PDB file of C-alpha atoms in Angstrom:
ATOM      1  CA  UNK A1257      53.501  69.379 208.405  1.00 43.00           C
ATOM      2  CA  UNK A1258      51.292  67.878 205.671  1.00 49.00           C
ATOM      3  CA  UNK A1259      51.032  64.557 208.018  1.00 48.00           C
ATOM      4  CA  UNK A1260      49.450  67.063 211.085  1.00 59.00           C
ATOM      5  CA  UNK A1261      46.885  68.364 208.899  1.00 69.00           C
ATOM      6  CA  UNK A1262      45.723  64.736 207.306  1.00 83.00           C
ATOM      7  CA  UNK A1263      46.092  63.210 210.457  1.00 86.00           C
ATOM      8  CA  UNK A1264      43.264  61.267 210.743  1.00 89.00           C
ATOM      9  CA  UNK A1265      41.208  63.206 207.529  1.00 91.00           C
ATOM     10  CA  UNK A1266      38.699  60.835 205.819  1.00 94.00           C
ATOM     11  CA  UNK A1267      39.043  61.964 201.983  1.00 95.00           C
ATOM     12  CA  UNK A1268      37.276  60.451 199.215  1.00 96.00           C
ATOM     13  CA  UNK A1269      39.047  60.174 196.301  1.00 97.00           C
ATOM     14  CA  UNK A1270      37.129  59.811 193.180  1.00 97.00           C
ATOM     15  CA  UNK A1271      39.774  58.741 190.102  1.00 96.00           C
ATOM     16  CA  UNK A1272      39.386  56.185 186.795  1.00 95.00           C
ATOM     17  CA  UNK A1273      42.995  56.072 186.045  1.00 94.00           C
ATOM     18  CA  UNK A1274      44.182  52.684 188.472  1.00 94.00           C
ATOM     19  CA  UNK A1275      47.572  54.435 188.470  1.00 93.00           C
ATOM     20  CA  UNK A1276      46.341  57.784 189.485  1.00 92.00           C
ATOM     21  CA  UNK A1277      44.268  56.639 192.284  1.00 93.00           C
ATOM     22  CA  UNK A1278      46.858  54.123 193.639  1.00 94.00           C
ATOM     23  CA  UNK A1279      48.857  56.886 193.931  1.00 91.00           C
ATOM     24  CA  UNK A1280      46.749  59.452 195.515  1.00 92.00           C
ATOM     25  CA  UNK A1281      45.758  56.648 197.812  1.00 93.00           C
ATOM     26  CA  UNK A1282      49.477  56.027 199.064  1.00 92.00           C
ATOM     27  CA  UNK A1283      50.049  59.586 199.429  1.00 88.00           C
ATOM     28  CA  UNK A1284      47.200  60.792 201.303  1.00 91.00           C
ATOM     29  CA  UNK A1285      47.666  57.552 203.688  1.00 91.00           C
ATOM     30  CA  UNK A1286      51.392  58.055 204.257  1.00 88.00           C
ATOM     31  CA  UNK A1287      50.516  61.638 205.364  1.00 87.00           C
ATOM     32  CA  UNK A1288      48.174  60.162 207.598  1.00 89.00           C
ATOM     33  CA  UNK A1289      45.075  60.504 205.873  1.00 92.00           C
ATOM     34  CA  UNK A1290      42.251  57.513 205.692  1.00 94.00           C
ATOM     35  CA  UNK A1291      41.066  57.192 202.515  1.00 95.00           C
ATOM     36  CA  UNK A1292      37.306  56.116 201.148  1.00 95.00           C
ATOM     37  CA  UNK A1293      37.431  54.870 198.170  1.00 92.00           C
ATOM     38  CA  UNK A1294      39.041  55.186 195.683  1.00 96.00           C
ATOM     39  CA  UNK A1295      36.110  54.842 193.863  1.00 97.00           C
ATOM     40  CA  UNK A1296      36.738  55.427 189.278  1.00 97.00           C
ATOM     41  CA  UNK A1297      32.885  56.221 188.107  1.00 97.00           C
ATOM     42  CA  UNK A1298      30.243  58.315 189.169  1.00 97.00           C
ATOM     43  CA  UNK A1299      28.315  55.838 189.929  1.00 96.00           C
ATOM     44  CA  UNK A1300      30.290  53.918 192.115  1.00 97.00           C
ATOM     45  CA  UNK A1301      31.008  57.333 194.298  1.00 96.00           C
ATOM     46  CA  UNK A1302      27.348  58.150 194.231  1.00 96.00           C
ATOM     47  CA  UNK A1303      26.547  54.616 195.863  1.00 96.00           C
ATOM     48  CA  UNK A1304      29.694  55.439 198.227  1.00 95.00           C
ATOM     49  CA  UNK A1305      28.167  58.263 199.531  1.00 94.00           C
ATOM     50  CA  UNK A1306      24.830  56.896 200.468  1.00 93.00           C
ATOM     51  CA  UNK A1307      27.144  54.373 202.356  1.00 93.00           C
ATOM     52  CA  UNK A1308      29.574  56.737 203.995  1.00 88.00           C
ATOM     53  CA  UNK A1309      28.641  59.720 206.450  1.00 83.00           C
ATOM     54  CA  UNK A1310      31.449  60.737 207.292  1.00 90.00           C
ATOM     55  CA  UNK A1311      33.344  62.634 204.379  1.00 93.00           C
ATOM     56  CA  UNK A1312      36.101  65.459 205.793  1.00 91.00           C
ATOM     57  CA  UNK A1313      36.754  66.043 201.682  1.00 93.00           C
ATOM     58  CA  UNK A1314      36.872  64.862 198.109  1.00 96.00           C
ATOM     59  CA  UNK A1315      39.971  64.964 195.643  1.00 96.00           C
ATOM     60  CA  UNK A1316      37.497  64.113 192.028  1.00 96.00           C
ATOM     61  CA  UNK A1317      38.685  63.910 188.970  1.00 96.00           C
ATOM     62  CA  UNK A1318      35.983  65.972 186.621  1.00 95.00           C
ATOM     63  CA  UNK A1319      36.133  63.359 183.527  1.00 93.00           C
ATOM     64  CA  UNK A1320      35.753  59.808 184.741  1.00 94.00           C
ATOM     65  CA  UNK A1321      35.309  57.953 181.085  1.00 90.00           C
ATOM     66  CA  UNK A1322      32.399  59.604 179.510  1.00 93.00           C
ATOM     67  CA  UNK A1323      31.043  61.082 182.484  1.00 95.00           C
ATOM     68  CA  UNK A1324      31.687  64.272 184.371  1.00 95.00           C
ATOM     69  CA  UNK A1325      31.850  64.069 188.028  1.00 96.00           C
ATOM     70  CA  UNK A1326      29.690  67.142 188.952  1.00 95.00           C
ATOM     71  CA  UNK A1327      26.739  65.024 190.330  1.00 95.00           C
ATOM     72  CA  UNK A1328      29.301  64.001 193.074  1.00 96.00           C
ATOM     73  CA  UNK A1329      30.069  67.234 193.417  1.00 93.00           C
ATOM     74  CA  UNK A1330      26.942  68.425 193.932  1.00 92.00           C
ATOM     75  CA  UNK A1331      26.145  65.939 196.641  1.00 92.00           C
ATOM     76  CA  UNK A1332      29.029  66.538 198.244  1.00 92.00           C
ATOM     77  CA  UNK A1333      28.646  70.313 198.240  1.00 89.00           C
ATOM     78  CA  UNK A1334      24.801  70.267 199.334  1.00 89.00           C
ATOM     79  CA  UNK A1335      26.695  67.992 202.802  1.00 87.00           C
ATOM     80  CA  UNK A1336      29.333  71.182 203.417  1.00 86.00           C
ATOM     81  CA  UNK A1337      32.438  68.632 201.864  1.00 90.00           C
ATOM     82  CA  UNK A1338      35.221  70.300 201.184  1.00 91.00           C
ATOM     83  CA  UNK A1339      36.148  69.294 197.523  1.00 94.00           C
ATOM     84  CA  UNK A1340      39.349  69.646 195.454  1.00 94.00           C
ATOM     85  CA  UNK A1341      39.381  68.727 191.247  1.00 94.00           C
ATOM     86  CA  UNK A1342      41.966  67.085 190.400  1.00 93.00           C
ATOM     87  CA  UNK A1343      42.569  67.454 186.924  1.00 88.00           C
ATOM     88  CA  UNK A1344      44.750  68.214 183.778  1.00 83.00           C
ATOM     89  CA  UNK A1345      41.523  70.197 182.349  1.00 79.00           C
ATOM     90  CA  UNK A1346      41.683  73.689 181.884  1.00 83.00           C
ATOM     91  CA  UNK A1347      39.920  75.590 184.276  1.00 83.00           C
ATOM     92  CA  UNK A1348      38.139  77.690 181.419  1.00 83.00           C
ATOM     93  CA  UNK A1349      36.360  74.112 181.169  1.00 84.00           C
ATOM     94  CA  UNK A1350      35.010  74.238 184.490  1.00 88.00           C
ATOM     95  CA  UNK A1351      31.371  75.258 184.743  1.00 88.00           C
ATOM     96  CA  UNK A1352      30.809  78.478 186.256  1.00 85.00           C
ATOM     97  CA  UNK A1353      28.995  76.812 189.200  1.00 86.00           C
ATOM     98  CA  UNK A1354      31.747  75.049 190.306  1.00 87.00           C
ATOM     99  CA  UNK A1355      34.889  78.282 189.685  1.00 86.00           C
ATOM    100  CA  UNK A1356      34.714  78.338 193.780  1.00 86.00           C
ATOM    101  CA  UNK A1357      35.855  74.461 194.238  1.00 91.00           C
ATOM    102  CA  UNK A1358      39.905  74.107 194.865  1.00 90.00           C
ATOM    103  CA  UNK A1359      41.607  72.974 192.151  1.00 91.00           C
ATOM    104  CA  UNK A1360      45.003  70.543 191.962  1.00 91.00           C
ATOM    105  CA  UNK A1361      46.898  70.070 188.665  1.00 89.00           C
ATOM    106  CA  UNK A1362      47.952  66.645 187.677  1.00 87.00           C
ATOM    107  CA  UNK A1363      50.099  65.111 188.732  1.00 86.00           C
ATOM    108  CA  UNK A1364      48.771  66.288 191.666  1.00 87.00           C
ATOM    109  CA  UNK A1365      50.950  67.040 194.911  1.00 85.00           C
ATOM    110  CA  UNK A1366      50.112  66.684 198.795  1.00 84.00           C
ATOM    111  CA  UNK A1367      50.745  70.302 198.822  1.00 85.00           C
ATOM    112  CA  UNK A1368      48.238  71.350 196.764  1.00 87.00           C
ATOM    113  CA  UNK A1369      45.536  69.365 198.658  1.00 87.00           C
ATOM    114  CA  UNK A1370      47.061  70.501 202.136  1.00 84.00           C
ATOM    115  CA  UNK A1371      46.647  73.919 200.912  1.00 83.00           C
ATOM    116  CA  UNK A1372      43.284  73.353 199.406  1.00 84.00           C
ATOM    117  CA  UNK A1373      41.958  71.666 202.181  1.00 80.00           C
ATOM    118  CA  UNK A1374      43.259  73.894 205.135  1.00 74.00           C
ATOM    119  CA  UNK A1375      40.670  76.812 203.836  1.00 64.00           C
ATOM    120  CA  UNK A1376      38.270  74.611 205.657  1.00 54.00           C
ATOM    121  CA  UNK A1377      39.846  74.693 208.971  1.00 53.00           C
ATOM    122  CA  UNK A1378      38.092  77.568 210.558  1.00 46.00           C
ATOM    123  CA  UNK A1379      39.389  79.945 208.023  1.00 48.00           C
ATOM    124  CA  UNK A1380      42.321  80.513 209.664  1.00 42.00           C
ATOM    125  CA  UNK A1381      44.380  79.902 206.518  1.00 44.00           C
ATOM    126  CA  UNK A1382      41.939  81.544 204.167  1.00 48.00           C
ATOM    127  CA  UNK A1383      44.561  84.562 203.283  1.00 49.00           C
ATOM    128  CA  UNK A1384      46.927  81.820 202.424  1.00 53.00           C
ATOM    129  CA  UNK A1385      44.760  79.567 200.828  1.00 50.00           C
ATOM    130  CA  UNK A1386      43.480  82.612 198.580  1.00 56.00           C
ATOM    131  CA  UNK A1387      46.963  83.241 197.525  1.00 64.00           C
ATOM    132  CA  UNK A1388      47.616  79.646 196.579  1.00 61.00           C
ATOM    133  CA  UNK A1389      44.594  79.771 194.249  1.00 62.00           C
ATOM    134  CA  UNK A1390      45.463  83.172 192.611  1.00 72.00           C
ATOM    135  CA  UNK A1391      49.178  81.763 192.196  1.00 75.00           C
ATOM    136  CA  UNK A1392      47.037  78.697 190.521  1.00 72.00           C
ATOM    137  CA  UNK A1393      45.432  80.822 187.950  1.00 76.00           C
ATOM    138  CA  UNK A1394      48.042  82.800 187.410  1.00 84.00           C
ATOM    139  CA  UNK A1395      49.800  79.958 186.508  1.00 83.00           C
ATOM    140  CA  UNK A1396      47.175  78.491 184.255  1.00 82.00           C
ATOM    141  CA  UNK A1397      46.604  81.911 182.439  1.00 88.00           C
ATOM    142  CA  UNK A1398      50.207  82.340 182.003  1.00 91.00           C
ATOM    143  CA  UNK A1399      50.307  78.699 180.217  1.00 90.00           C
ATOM    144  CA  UNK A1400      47.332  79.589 177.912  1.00 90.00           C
ATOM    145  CA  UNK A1401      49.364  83.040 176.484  1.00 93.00           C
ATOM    146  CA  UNK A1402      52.200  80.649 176.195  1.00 93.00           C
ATOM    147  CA  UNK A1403      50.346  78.462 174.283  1.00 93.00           C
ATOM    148  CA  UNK A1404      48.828  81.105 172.200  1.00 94.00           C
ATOM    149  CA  UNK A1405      52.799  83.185 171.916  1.00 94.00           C
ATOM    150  CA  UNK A1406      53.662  79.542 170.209  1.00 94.00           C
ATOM    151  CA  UNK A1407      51.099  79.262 168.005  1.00 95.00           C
ATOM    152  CA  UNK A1408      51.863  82.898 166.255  1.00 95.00           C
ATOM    153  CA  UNK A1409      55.552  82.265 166.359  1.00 95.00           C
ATOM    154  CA  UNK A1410      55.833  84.980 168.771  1.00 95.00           C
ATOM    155  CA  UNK A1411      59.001  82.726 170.568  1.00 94.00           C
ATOM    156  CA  UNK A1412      60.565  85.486 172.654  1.00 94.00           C
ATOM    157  CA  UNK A1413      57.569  85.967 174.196  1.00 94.00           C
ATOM    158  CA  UNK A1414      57.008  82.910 174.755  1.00 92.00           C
ATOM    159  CA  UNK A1415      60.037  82.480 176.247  1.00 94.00           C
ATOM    160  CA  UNK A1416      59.724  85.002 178.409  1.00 94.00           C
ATOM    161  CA  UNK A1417      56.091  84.062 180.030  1.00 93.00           C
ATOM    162  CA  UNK A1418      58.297  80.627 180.790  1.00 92.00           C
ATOM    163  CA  UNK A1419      60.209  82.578 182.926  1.00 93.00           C
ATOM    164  CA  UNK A1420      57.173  84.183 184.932  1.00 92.00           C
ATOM    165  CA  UNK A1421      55.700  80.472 184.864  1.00 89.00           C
ATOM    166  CA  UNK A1422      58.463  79.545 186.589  1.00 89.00           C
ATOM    167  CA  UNK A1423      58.646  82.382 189.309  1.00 89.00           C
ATOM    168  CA  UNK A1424      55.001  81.316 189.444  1.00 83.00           C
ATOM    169  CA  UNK A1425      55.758  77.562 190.097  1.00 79.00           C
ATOM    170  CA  UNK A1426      58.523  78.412 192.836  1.00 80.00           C
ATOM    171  CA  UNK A1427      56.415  80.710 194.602  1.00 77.00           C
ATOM    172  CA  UNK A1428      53.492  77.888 194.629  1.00 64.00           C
ATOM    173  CA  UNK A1429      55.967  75.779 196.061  1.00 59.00           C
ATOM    174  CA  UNK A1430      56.274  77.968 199.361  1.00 57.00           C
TER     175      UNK A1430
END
């Protein structure tokens, strides 16, 4: 399934950890995918983009060293490119402007970017694709009360908003 819908796809993929990006890379190309890049500073991707037209979507990682990636983004954005972060940041981090881009937790799976990136196909998936994200969120709001259970010693709670993370997890796996 995930090879039909990359068939062919040309994603950038915008990464400054080598082992990261290798691995994105290999993914996205067994799946079919032809992947620009990957490129590891803004720089580099902002130079790639006045180079490269033809951009079906972007999997950026939102700290590259010092630097945030959001000028990418916002070139990317202002050409109607479909673009996923790919990140271990939490998405209370995320400026406001950007709460609308798709979002993929390291380590990041070809489901997640299958998901993210079939909102673009006509909508036809948006109801899906919608879910996914809420189940995302869920997810990440559930890990932040778990986070704050553990730091007030509060360990059957804790315990038990494990269990919901993983109900969560399995249902973001369908």
């Amino acid at each position: 399934m995930a090879e039909a819908l990359l068939q062919d796809r040309r994603l950038l993929v915008v990464e400054d950890e080598y082992t990261v990006a290798e691995a994105m890379e290999r993914s996205l190309r067994r799946a079919g995918a032809i992947v620009i890049g990957p490129v590891p500073s803004v720089a580099q991707a902002l130079a790639l983009l006045d180079r490269e037209s033809a951009i079906d979507g972007a999997l950026l990682d939102i700290n590259l060293g010092r630097h945030k990636v959001y000028p990418v983004v916002d070139r990317l954005l202002a050409r109607g490119t479909r673009c996923i972060f790919t990140t271990g940041n939490d998405p209370a981090d995320v400026p406001a402007a950007y709460a609308h881009v798709a979002r993929c937790e390291k380590p990041v799976g070809l489901s997640c970017v299958v998901e993210a990136l079939r909102a673009d196909d006509d909508g036809r998936d948006a109801t899906a694709t919608q879910h996914f994200l809420v189940l995302q969120h869920m997810r990440d709001q559930l890990l932040a009360q778990i986070r704050l259970a553990e730091e007030h010693d509060q360990t059957l709670l804790a315990a038990k908003l494990c269990e919901a993370v993983d109900v969560v997890e399995a249902s973001l796996q369908n």
